[in-house]
Coordinates of C-alpha atoms in Angstrom, one line a residue:
Chain V
M14 CA 0.0 0.0 0.0
M15 CA 1.0 3.6 -0.6
D16 CA 2.4 5.2 2.5
R17 CA 0.4 8.3 3.4
R18 CA 3.5 10.1 4.5
D19 CA 5.1 9.4 1.1
L20 CA 2.1 10.9 -0.6
I21 CA 2.2 14.0 1.5
T22 CA 6.0 14.4 1.0
G23 CA 5.8 13.6 -2.7
Q24 CA 7.8 10.4 -2.4
F25 CA 5.9 7.8 -4.5
N26 CA 6.8 4.2 -4.9
R27 CA 3.7 2.0 -5.7
D28 CA 1.7 0.7 -8.6
S29 CA -1.8 1.1 -7.4
L30 CA -4.0 3.7 -5.7
D31 CA -6.5 3.4 -2.9
L32 CA -9.0 6.0 -4.0
S33 CA -11.1 5.5 -0.9
D34 CA -8.3 7.2 1.0
P35 CA -8.9 11.0 0.9
I36 CA -5.2 11.8 0.6
Q37 CA -4.7 9.4 -2.3
S38 CA -7.9 10.5 -3.9
S39 CA -6.9 14.2 -3.9
Y40 CA -3.4 13.2 -5.2
A41 CA -5.1 11.3 -8.1
Y42 CA -7.3 14.3 -8.7
A43 CA -4.4 16.7 -8.9
K44 CA -2.4 14.4 -11.1
L45 CA -5.4 13.9 -13.5
V46 CA -6.8 17.4 -13.7
G47 CA -3.4 19.2 -13.3
S48 CA -0.2 18.2 -11.6
A49 CA 0.6 16.5 -8.3
G50 CA 3.8 18.6 -8.3
N51 CA 4.7 22.2 -9.0
A52 CA 4.0 22.7 -12.7
M53 CA 2.0 24.6 -15.3
V54 CA -0.6 22.5 -17.2
H55 CA -2.5 23.5 -20.3
Y56 CA -5.7 22.2 -21.9
S57 CA -6.5 23.0 -25.5
L58 CA -10.3 22.9 -26.1
E59 CA -12.4 23.1 -29.2
G60 CA -16.1 23.4 -29.0
T61 CA -19.5 24.6 -30.2
I62 CA -22.2 26.8 -28.7
F63 CA -25.7 25.6 -29.4
A64 CA -28.8 27.8 -29.0
L65 CA -31.5 26.0 -27.0
L66 CA -34.6 27.6 -28.6
P67 CA -38.3 26.9 -28.0
D68 CA -38.6 25.3 -31.4
G69 CA -35.4 23.2 -31.3
V70 CA -31.7 23.4 -31.0
Q71 CA -29.4 25.2 -33.4
P72 CA -25.6 25.1 -33.7
F73 CA -24.7 28.8 -33.3
I74 CA -21.0 29.5 -33.2
R75 CA -17.7 27.7 -32.4
F76 CA -14.9 28.6 -30.1
Q77 CA -11.4 27.5 -29.1
A78 CA -9.9 28.0 -25.6
L79 CA -6.6 27.4 -23.9
L80 CA -6.8 26.8 -20.2
K81 CA -3.7 27.3 -18.0
G82 CA -3.4 25.8 -14.5
V83 CA -0.5 26.8 -12.3
W84 CA -0.3 24.0 -9.8
K85 CA 1.6 23.8 -6.5
R86 CA 1.8 21.0 -4.0
K87 CA 1.3 22.2 -0.5
D88 CA 1.6 20.5 2.9
Q89 CA -0.7 17.9 4.4
G90 CA -1.8 16.5 1.0
D91 CA -3.2 19.9 -0.2
Y92 CA -2.8 21.2 -3.7
Q93 CA -3.3 24.8 -4.9
F94 CA -3.9 26.0 -8.4
R95 CA -4.5 29.2 -10.3
L96 CA -6.5 29.0 -13.5
Y97 CA -6.5 31.2 -16.5
E98 CA -8.3 31.0 -19.9
V99 CA -8.0 32.6 -23.2
G100 CA -9.7 31.9 -26.5
F101 CA -11.7 33.1 -29.4
F102 CA -14.9 32.6 -31.3
H103 CA -15.1 31.4 -34.9
N104 CA -17.7 30.6 -37.4
L105 CA -19.2 27.1 -37.8
D106 CA -17.5 26.6 -41.1
S107 CA -14.0 28.0 -40.3
S108 CA -11.5 27.9 -37.5
E109 CA -10.2 31.5 -37.9
P110 CA -10.8 33.9 -35.0
I111 CA -13.6 36.4 -35.6
E112 CA -14.5 39.7 -33.9
V113 CA -17.5 40.4 -36.1
F114 CA -20.3 37.8 -36.2
D115 CA -23.3 37.5 -38.4
N116 CA -25.8 36.3 -35.9
P117 CA -28.1 33.7 -37.7
I118 CA -30.9 34.1 -35.1
T119 CA -31.2 37.9 -35.1
N120 CA -29.7 38.5 -38.6
E121 CA -27.7 41.3 -37.0
T122 CA -24.0 41.8 -36.8
N123 CA -22.4 41.4 -33.3
V124 CA -19.0 42.7 -32.2
L125 CA -17.4 40.0 -30.1
T126 CA -14.5 40.1 -27.6
G127 CA -12.2 37.2 -26.9
I128 CA -12.6 34.6 -24.2
K129 CA -10.6 35.6 -21.2
G130 CA -10.8 34.5 -17.5
G131 CA -8.8 34.2 -14.4
P132 CA -6.9 34.2 -12.3
Y133 CA -9.2 31.8 -10.3
N134 CA -7.6 30.4 -7.2
R135 CA -8.5 27.1 -5.7
V136 CA -7.2 24.8 -3.0
I137 CA -7.7 21.0 -3.2
R138 CA -7.8 19.4 0.2
P139 CA -7.9 15.6 0.9
K140 CA -11.4 14.3 0.5
N141 CA -13.2 11.4 -1.0
L142 CA -14.3 12.0 -4.6
D143 CA -17.0 10.4 -6.7
W144 CA -14.8 8.6 -9.2
V145 CA -16.2 6.5 -12.0
I146 CA -13.9 3.5 -12.7
S147 CA -14.2 0.9 -15.4
G148 CA -11.2 -1.4 -15.9
D149 CA -8.3 0.9 -16.4
D150 CA -10.4 3.9 -17.3
I151 CA -11.2 6.6 -14.7
W152 CA -13.4 9.7 -14.8
I153 CA -14.2 12.6 -12.4
Q154 CA -16.8 15.2 -13.0
E155 CA -17.2 18.7 -11.5
P156 CA -20.7 20.0 -11.7
V157 CA -21.1 23.6 -10.6
P158 CA -24.4 25.4 -10.3
L159 CA -24.0 29.2 -10.9
S160 CA -26.1 32.3 -10.4
G161 CA -25.3 35.8 -11.5
Y162 CA -26.0 38.7 -13.7
F163 CA -25.2 38.1 -17.4
G164 CA -26.2 41.5 -18.8
S165 CA -24.0 43.9 -20.6
E166 CA -23.4 46.4 -17.8
L167 CA -23.3 46.3 -14.1
S168 CA -26.2 48.3 -12.7
N169 CA -28.5 48.4 -9.6
S170 CA -31.3 46.6 -11.5
Q171 CA -29.4 43.4 -12.1
I172 CA -31.6 40.4 -12.6
K173 CA -29.8 37.2 -11.5
Q174 CA -30.0 34.2 -13.8
N175 CA -28.9 30.7 -13.4
A176 CA -26.2 28.8 -15.2
F177 CA -24.6 25.4 -14.8
S178 CA -21.1 24.1 -15.8
N179 CA -19.8 20.6 -15.7
A180 CA -16.2 19.6 -16.5
I181 CA -15.4 15.9 -17.0
F182 CA -11.8 14.6 -16.9
R183 CA -10.8 11.2 -18.1
G184 CA -7.6 9.3 -17.6
K185 CA -6.1 5.9 -17.0
L186 CA -5.9 4.4 -13.5
S187 CA -2.5 2.9 -14.4
E188 CA -1.2 6.3 -15.3
L189 CA -2.4 7.8 -12.1
S190 CA -0.6 5.1 -10.2
D191 CA 2.8 5.5 -11.9
Q192 CA 5.6 7.7 -10.5
S193 CA 5.1 10.7 -12.7
L194 CA 3.4 13.8 -11.3
I195 CA 1.3 14.7 -14.4
A196 CA -1.1 12.2 -16.1
P197 CA -2.6 12.5 -19.5
S198 CA -6.2 13.7 -19.4
M199 CA -9.1 14.3 -21.7
M200 CA -11.5 17.1 -20.7
T201 CA -15.1 17.6 -21.7
Y202 CA -16.5 21.0 -20.8
N203 CA -20.2 21.8 -20.7
Y204 CA -21.8 25.1 -19.8
I205 CA -25.5 26.0 -19.9
S206 CA -25.7 29.7 -19.6
P207 CA -28.0 32.7 -20.4
W208 CA -27.1 34.5 -23.6
Y209 CA -23.9 36.4 -23.3
P210 CA -24.5 40.1 -24.0
F211 CA -22.3 40.3 -27.1
F212 CA -24.8 38.1 -28.9
G213 CA -27.5 40.7 -28.6
I214 CA -30.3 38.4 -27.6
D215 CA -32.1 39.7 -24.6
D216 CA -34.2 36.6 -23.9
V217 CA -34.2 35.2 -20.4
D218 CA -36.3 32.2 -21.4
T219 CA -33.7 30.6 -23.7
K220 CA -30.2 29.4 -23.0
I221 CA -27.0 28.6 -24.8
Y222 CA -25.1 25.4 -24.4
W223 CA -21.3 25.5 -24.6
Q224 CA -19.8 22.1 -25.4
A225 CA -16.0 21.6 -25.8
V226 CA -13.5 18.8 -25.8
G227 CA -9.7 18.8 -25.5
N228 CA -6.7 17.3 -23.8
K229 CA -3.9 18.2 -21.6
I230 CA -1.1 19.2 -24.0
Q231 CA 2.6 18.8 -23.6
S232 CA 3.9 21.7 -25.6
R233 CA 2.9 24.8 -27.6
S234 CA 3.4 22.7 -30.8
D235 CA 0.3 20.6 -29.8
L236 CA -1.9 23.6 -30.2
P237 CA -4.2 24.0 -33.3
Q238 CA -2.7 26.4 -35.8
P239 CA -5.4 29.1 -35.3
M240 CA -4.8 29.2 -31.6
K241 CA -1.0 29.5 -32.1
E242 CA -1.7 32.5 -34.4
Y243 CA -4.2 34.0 -32.0
L244 CA -1.8 33.8 -29.0
G245 CA 1.0 35.3 -31.2
E246 CA -1.2 38.2 -32.0
K247 CA -3.2 38.7 -28.7
Q248 CA -1.5 37.0 -25.8
R249 CA 2.2 36.6 -26.8
N250 CA 3.4 35.5 -23.3
Y251 CA 0.4 33.5 -22.2
F252 CA 1.8 30.0 -22.8
K253 CA 5.1 30.6 -21.1
S254 CA 4.0 32.8 -18.3
S255 CA 2.9 31.5 -14.9
N256 CA 1.2 34.8 -14.2
P257 CA 0.0 36.2 -17.6
W258 CA -2.1 38.9 -15.8
T259 CA -2.9 39.8 -12.3
K260 CA -6.3 41.5 -12.3
K261 CA -9.1 39.0 -12.0
T262 CA -11.4 39.0 -15.0
S263 CA -14.0 36.8 -16.9
T264 CA -15.3 36.8 -20.4
L265 CA -18.3 38.9 -19.2
S266 CA -16.1 41.4 -17.4
H267 CA -13.7 41.5 -20.3
F268 CA -16.7 42.4 -22.6
R269 CA -18.0 45.0 -20.2
D270 CA -14.5 46.6 -20.0
F271 CA -14.4 46.6 -23.8
Q272 CA -17.8 48.3 -23.9
K273 CA -16.7 51.0 -21.4
R274 CA -13.6 51.7 -23.4
N275 CA -15.5 52.1 -26.6
S276 CA -18.2 54.3 -25.1
K277 CA -15.8 56.9 -24.0
Chain X
M6 CA -25.9 -16.7 -14.5
K7 CA -28.3 -17.4 -17.3
K8 CA -27.0 -18.2 -20.8
K9 CA -28.8 -19.1 -23.9
N10 CA -25.8 -20.8 -25.4
H11 CA -22.3 -21.9 -24.5
M12 CA -20.4 -18.8 -25.5
N13 CA -17.9 -17.5 -23.0
R14 CA -19.2 -14.1 -21.9
R15 CA -15.7 -12.6 -22.0
E16 CA -15.4 -13.7 -25.6
V17 CA -18.7 -12.1 -26.5
M18 CA -17.5 -8.9 -25.0
A19 CA -14.4 -9.0 -27.1
G20 CA -16.3 -9.5 -30.3
M21 CA -15.7 -13.2 -30.5
S22 CA -19.3 -14.1 -30.8
A23 CA -20.8 -16.8 -32.9
L24 CA -21.1 -14.3 -35.7
V25 CA -17.4 -14.3 -36.5
A26 CA -14.1 -14.7 -34.8
S27 CA -12.6 -11.2 -34.6
P28 CA -9.5 -10.2 -32.7
R29 CA -9.8 -9.4 -29.0
L30 CA -9.7 -5.7 -28.3
M31 CA -6.2 -4.6 -27.7
S32 CA -4.6 -1.3 -26.9
N33 CA -1.7 -0.3 -29.0
Q34 CA 0.6 -1.1 -26.0
D35 CA -0.2 -4.8 -26.7
L36 CA 0.8 -4.7 -30.3
I37 CA 4.0 -5.0 -32.1
V38 CA 4.5 -1.5 -33.4
K39 CA 3.9 -1.3 -37.1
S40 CA 3.8 1.7 -39.5
H41 CA 0.1 2.3 -40.2
N42 CA -1.5 5.1 -42.0
I43 CA -5.1 6.1 -42.3
D44 CA -6.4 9.1 -44.3
L45 CA -9.4 10.6 -42.5
S46 CA -10.1 13.0 -45.3
D47 CA -11.0 10.0 -47.5
P48 CA -14.7 9.2 -47.0
V49 CA -14.3 5.4 -47.1
Q50 CA -11.4 5.3 -44.7
N51 CA -13.2 7.8 -42.5
A52 CA -16.2 5.6 -42.3
L53 CA -14.0 2.6 -41.5
A54 CA -12.3 4.6 -38.7
Y55 CA -15.6 5.7 -37.3
T56 CA -17.0 2.2 -37.3
K57 CA -13.9 0.8 -35.7
L58 CA -14.0 3.4 -33.0
I59 CA -17.7 3.2 -32.0
G60 CA -18.3 -0.4 -33.1
T61 CA -16.6 -3.0 -35.2
T62 CA -15.9 -3.5 -38.9
A63 CA -16.5 -7.3 -38.4
R64 CA -19.9 -9.0 -38.3
S65 CA -20.0 -8.9 -34.5
M66 CA -21.4 -7.3 -31.3
V67 CA -20.0 -4.4 -29.3
H68 CA -21.2 -3.4 -25.8
I69 CA -20.7 0.0 -24.3
Y70 CA -21.0 0.6 -20.5
Y71 CA -22.1 4.0 -19.3
K72 CA -22.8 5.7 -16.0
G73 CA -23.9 9.3 -15.2
T74 CA -26.2 11.8 -13.5
I75 CA -29.2 13.7 -14.6
Y76 CA -29.4 17.4 -13.5
G77 CA -32.5 19.4 -13.7
M78 CA -32.4 23.1 -14.3
T79 CA -35.2 25.7 -13.8
P80 CA -35.2 29.5 -13.9
E81 CA -36.2 29.7 -10.3
D82 CA -34.1 27.0 -8.7
G83 CA -31.1 26.7 -10.9
A84 CA -29.4 23.3 -11.4
K85 CA -29.8 20.3 -9.0
P86 CA -28.9 16.7 -9.4
M87 CA -32.0 14.6 -9.7
I88 CA -31.1 10.9 -10.3
G89 CA -28.3 8.7 -11.5
H90 CA -28.4 6.4 -14.4
T91 CA -26.3 3.5 -15.8
G92 CA -26.6 0.8 -18.5
V93 CA -25.1 -1.1 -21.3
L94 CA -25.6 -0.3 -24.9
K95 CA -25.5 -3.2 -27.4
G96 CA -24.5 -2.7 -31.0
V97 CA -25.0 -5.6 -33.5
W98 CA -22.7 -4.8 -36.4
K99 CA -22.2 -6.0 -39.9
P100 CA -20.5 -4.8 -43.0
W101 CA -23.0 -3.4 -45.5
V102 CA -23.0 -2.5 -49.2
D103 CA -20.9 0.3 -50.8
N104 CA -18.3 0.5 -48.1
S105 CA -20.9 1.1 -45.5
F106 CA -21.6 -0.6 -42.1
Y107 CA -24.9 -1.4 -40.6
Y108 CA -25.7 -1.7 -36.9
T109 CA -28.7 -2.2 -34.6
L110 CA -28.6 -0.6 -31.2
Y111 CA -30.2 -1.7 -27.9
D112 CA -30.0 -0.2 -24.5
V113 CA -30.8 -1.6 -21.0
G114 CA -30.1 -0.1 -17.6
Y115 CA -31.6 1.6 -14.7
F116 CA -32.0 5.0 -13.0
S117 CA -30.1 4.9 -9.8
D118 CA -30.0 6.4 -6.3
L119 CA -27.5 9.3 -6.2
E120 CA -25.9 8.0 -3.0
T121 CA -25.8 4.2 -3.4
G122 CA -25.8 3.9 -7.2
L123 CA -28.3 1.1 -6.9
P124 CA -31.6 0.9 -8.8
S125 CA -34.0 3.5 -7.7
E126 CA -37.7 2.5 -7.3
E127 CA -38.6 6.0 -6.3
F128 CA -37.0 9.2 -5.3
T129 CA -37.9 12.7 -4.1
N130 CA -37.9 15.2 -6.9
P131 CA -35.7 18.2 -5.6
F132 CA -37.8 20.7 -7.6
T133 CA -41.3 19.6 -6.7
G134 CA -40.7 17.7 -3.5
E135 CA -42.9 15.0 -4.8
I136 CA -42.1 11.3 -5.0
N137 CA -41.2 10.2 -8.5
R138 CA -41.1 6.6 -9.8
P139 CA -38.7 6.2 -12.7
V140 CA -39.2 3.7 -15.4
K141 CA -36.4 1.3 -16.4
I142 CA -34.0 2.3 -19.1
I143 CA -34.8 0.5 -22.3
G144 CA -34.2 1.4 -25.9
G145 CA -34.0 -0.1 -29.3
P146 CA -33.8 -1.7 -31.7
F147 CA -32.6 1.4 -33.5
D148 CA -31.0 0.8 -37.0
R149 CA -28.3 2.9 -38.5
V150 CA -26.1 2.8 -41.6
I151 CA -22.6 4.3 -41.5
K152 CA -21.9 5.6 -45.0
P153 CA -18.7 6.9 -46.4
E154 CA -18.4 10.6 -45.5
V155 CA -15.8 12.9 -43.9
R156 CA -16.5 13.2 -40.2
P157 CA -14.6 16.0 -38.4
F158 CA -12.2 13.9 -36.2
K159 CA -9.8 15.8 -34.1
V160 CA -6.3 14.3 -33.9
R161 CA -3.5 15.4 -31.5
G162 CA -0.5 13.1 -31.4
D163 CA -1.9 9.6 -31.0
E164 CA -5.2 10.9 -29.5
L165 CA -8.3 11.0 -31.6
W166 CA -11.8 12.1 -30.9
L167 CA -15.0 13.0 -32.5
D168 CA -17.9 15.2 -31.3
E169 CA -21.1 14.0 -32.7
P170 CA -24.1 16.3 -32.1
A171 CA -27.7 15.4 -32.9
Y172 CA -30.6 17.7 -32.7
L173 CA -34.1 16.2 -32.5
N174 CA -37.5 17.8 -32.4
F175 CA -40.4 15.5 -32.6
V176 CA -44.0 14.9 -31.5
N177 CA -44.4 13.9 -27.9
K178 CA -46.0 10.5 -27.5
L179 CA -47.6 11.9 -24.3
D180 CA -50.3 14.4 -25.2
P181 CA -50.0 17.3 -22.7
K182 CA -53.8 17.6 -22.6
I183 CA -54.0 14.1 -21.2
W184 CA -50.7 13.6 -19.5
K185 CA -50.8 16.9 -17.6
K186 CA -48.0 16.2 -15.2
A187 CA -45.9 13.8 -17.4
S188 CA -45.9 15.8 -20.6
T189 CA -44.0 19.0 -21.0
A190 CA -45.3 20.0 -24.5
E191 CA -46.7 18.7 -27.7
R192 CA -43.2 18.5 -29.2
L193 CA -40.0 17.5 -27.5
S194 CA -36.6 19.0 -28.1
F195 CA -33.4 17.0 -27.7
L196 CA -29.7 17.9 -28.1
Y197 CA -27.4 14.9 -27.9
V198 CA -23.6 15.4 -28.0
E199 CA -21.6 12.1 -28.0
T200 CA -17.8 12.4 -27.9
Y201 CA -15.9 9.2 -28.9
H202 CA -12.3 9.0 -28.0
G203 CA -9.6 6.5 -29.0
K204 CA -6.1 6.1 -30.3
I205 CA -5.1 6.7 -33.9
S206 CA -2.6 3.9 -33.8
D207 CA -5.5 1.5 -32.9
I208 CA -7.8 2.9 -35.6
A209 CA -5.0 2.5 -38.2
N210 CA -4.0 -1.0 -37.1
P211 CA -5.3 -3.4 -39.8
D212 CA -5.1 -6.3 -37.3
L213 CA -7.9 -4.7 -35.2
T214 CA -11.5 -4.7 -36.3
S215 CA -12.6 -2.9 -33.1
A216 CA -10.6 -0.3 -31.3
P217 CA -10.7 0.6 -27.6
M218 CA -13.0 3.6 -27.1
T219 CA -14.2 5.8 -24.3
I220 CA -17.3 8.0 -24.6
T221 CA -18.6 11.1 -22.9
S222 CA -22.3 11.7 -23.5
T223 CA -24.3 14.9 -22.8
H224 CA -27.9 15.4 -23.5
N225 CA -30.0 18.6 -23.1
T226 CA -33.6 17.5 -23.3
S227 CA -37.2 18.1 -22.3
W228 CA -38.1 16.7 -18.9
Y229 CA -38.4 12.9 -18.7
P230 CA -42.1 12.1 -18.1
F231 CA -41.5 10.4 -14.7
F232 CA -40.1 13.7 -13.3
L233 CA -43.8 14.9 -13.4
M234 CA -42.7 18.5 -14.1
G235 CA -45.7 19.3 -16.2
Q236 CA -45.1 22.4 -18.2
R237 CA -42.8 23.9 -15.7
P238 CA -40.0 25.8 -17.5
G239 CA -36.7 24.2 -17.6
R240 CA -35.0 21.1 -18.9
H241 CA -32.6 18.4 -17.8
Y242 CA -29.0 17.9 -18.5
W243 CA -28.1 14.3 -18.9
Q244 CA -24.4 13.4 -18.5
S245 CA -22.6 10.1 -18.7
V246 CA -19.2 8.6 -19.2
G247 CA -18.4 5.1 -20.5
K248 CA -16.4 2.8 -22.7
K249 CA -16.5 0.0 -25.1
V250 CA -16.5 -3.2 -23.0
D251 CA -13.5 -5.5 -23.4
D252 CA -14.0 -7.7 -20.3
L253 CA -17.5 -7.8 -18.8
E254 CA -16.6 -8.7 -15.3
R255 CA -13.7 -6.1 -15.2
D256 CA -15.4 -3.2 -17.0
V257 CA -19.1 -3.4 -15.8
P258 CA -20.1 -3.3 -12.1
I259 CA -21.6 -6.6 -11.0
E260 CA -24.8 -4.9 -9.8
L261 CA -25.5 -3.8 -13.4
I262 CA -24.7 -7.1 -14.9
N263 CA -27.0 -8.9 -12.4
F264 CA -29.8 -6.3 -13.1
I265 CA -29.5 -6.7 -16.9
E266 CA -29.4 -10.5 -16.7
K267 CA -32.5 -10.5 -14.5
E268 CA -34.4 -8.0 -16.6
K269 CA -33.4 -9.2 -20.0
P270 CA -31.9 -12.7 -19.8
G271 CA -29.5 -13.4 -22.7
Y272 CA -29.0 -9.7 -23.4
F273 CA -25.3 -9.9 -23.6
E274 CA -25.2 -13.0 -25.8
S275 CA -28.2 -12.4 -28.0
E276 CA -27.9 -10.8 -31.5
K277 CA -31.6 -9.8 -31.2
P278 CA -32.6 -9.4 -27.5
W279 CA -36.1 -8.2 -28.5
I280 CA -37.9 -7.3 -31.7
K281 CA -40.5 -4.5 -31.0
R282 CA -39.0 -1.0 -30.6
K283 CA -38.9 0.3 -27.1
G284 CA -38.0 3.7 -25.6
T285 CA -38.2 5.5 -22.2
F286 CA -41.2 7.7 -23.2
Q287 CA -43.0 4.8 -24.8
A288 CA -42.3 2.7 -21.7
Y289 CA -43.8 5.4 -19.5
K290 CA -46.9 5.5 -21.7
D291 CA -47.3 1.7 -21.7
E292 CA -46.7 1.3 -17.9
R293 CA -48.4 4.3 -16.3
T294 CA -51.7 6.2 -16.4
P295 CA -52.1 9.9 -16.4
I296 CA -51.9 11.7 -13.1
K297 CA -54.4 14.4 -12.3
D298 CA -53.2 17.7 -10.8

């Protein structure tokens, strides 16, 4: 059996995990989702936004995102990470970033901003997790109910709306049990949200569904070419930097800032 | 354990059914490394890759285990987990004409208690506070032909995956005027997104007729009838993860195997476990009566 002290101190010498043990479970989580050591981890995601309309579903726009997690192993089996995201929207039939979008629902032209979020800080403490295991395959999911204001500007008359995100990570049990600190992982990201303000659809009764898939990448060369070019133009130091920006933002905040700048 | 024939269940899972002797599923780690190429921009090779990933190019059977959670979402209450679900899909595959493949899909499983994971006979709906009684999960036979076409696989290194969205909008079998609590509307709206993931080295390996595959499945759909949500605004988000089964006892929990063998004896071994098409909405209509407000 794995010695808990070894886990806490990062000294690993075993070939199987006991996921009913909170410390080992959190170790496996850190290794699958990010890193069980001090490291930067990136996920390259590609996805589609679907419009969930009363008369059916419609594919609406596509997007690419690059997530960055800056992981640190702490004492007592804790892990800490700081998450960032950048990305762009693109048309359904092309992978090139767009800033002007011909909205097929309103038939109007929308001015878009990029996807930008973080830093979001989080601490992972030892606890039992709801793993799904089948043979050597293993999954963990992270459902998060959300509530907030999704409108274009912050005001006193904000109406809160609900959203829901779910991230699913998949790996191999054998790879979580080996001596490396980072395991390969596939990520599926789902997000049901109100319309984001830059799409110009002020309808609280319908939602959009963000669906994206990607994997933990090992180097910048693994990125899709449009993302490489986008980073080169918009976020030159993003991939290398462990602290690409300091002020906390989100895609919504980023858009609101953009609106403020343009209204002056 | 009931069996209708003398096949070894492990062999059935690996595609070595009575239909044909096909190689056991192997990961690329089990193979002597060879130089293989596959051109996914070619419609015929793409269909072959797709079939190998989600099923088999041989005349054989493939089973897919899945497990997940259904979350409800309403404007007032946001998102809440409602119930779990798990099952095994069965695909009965055969090569078809013009470089196509044909398969028939079946589904058996159960809705499960969120805490124990065991079959749920009833549960408290977190939105209404009422007791709901789920039906059993059953589906198929659904027939499908895989034709040569270029599907947008994503390839990174040896990793390969495919997002397959499907949008459905169809007439509800449950008339909302009659099924006031079980029916949400005259028409139902479904968005299914299945993501299949495998290894390009397995897909390109000519010695394999069926490649190891994992699946992530998300559905955004109208309320299931047994939630008894009536025409309350909202919908549910159905999420599951799973994989192509290689070894039944290793890959599928024993509780689920026992449930399926009790509910549908011979399901794993049979090429045609039943004939008349079944579905969750139809099962509700067949088994239940309308509930008055």
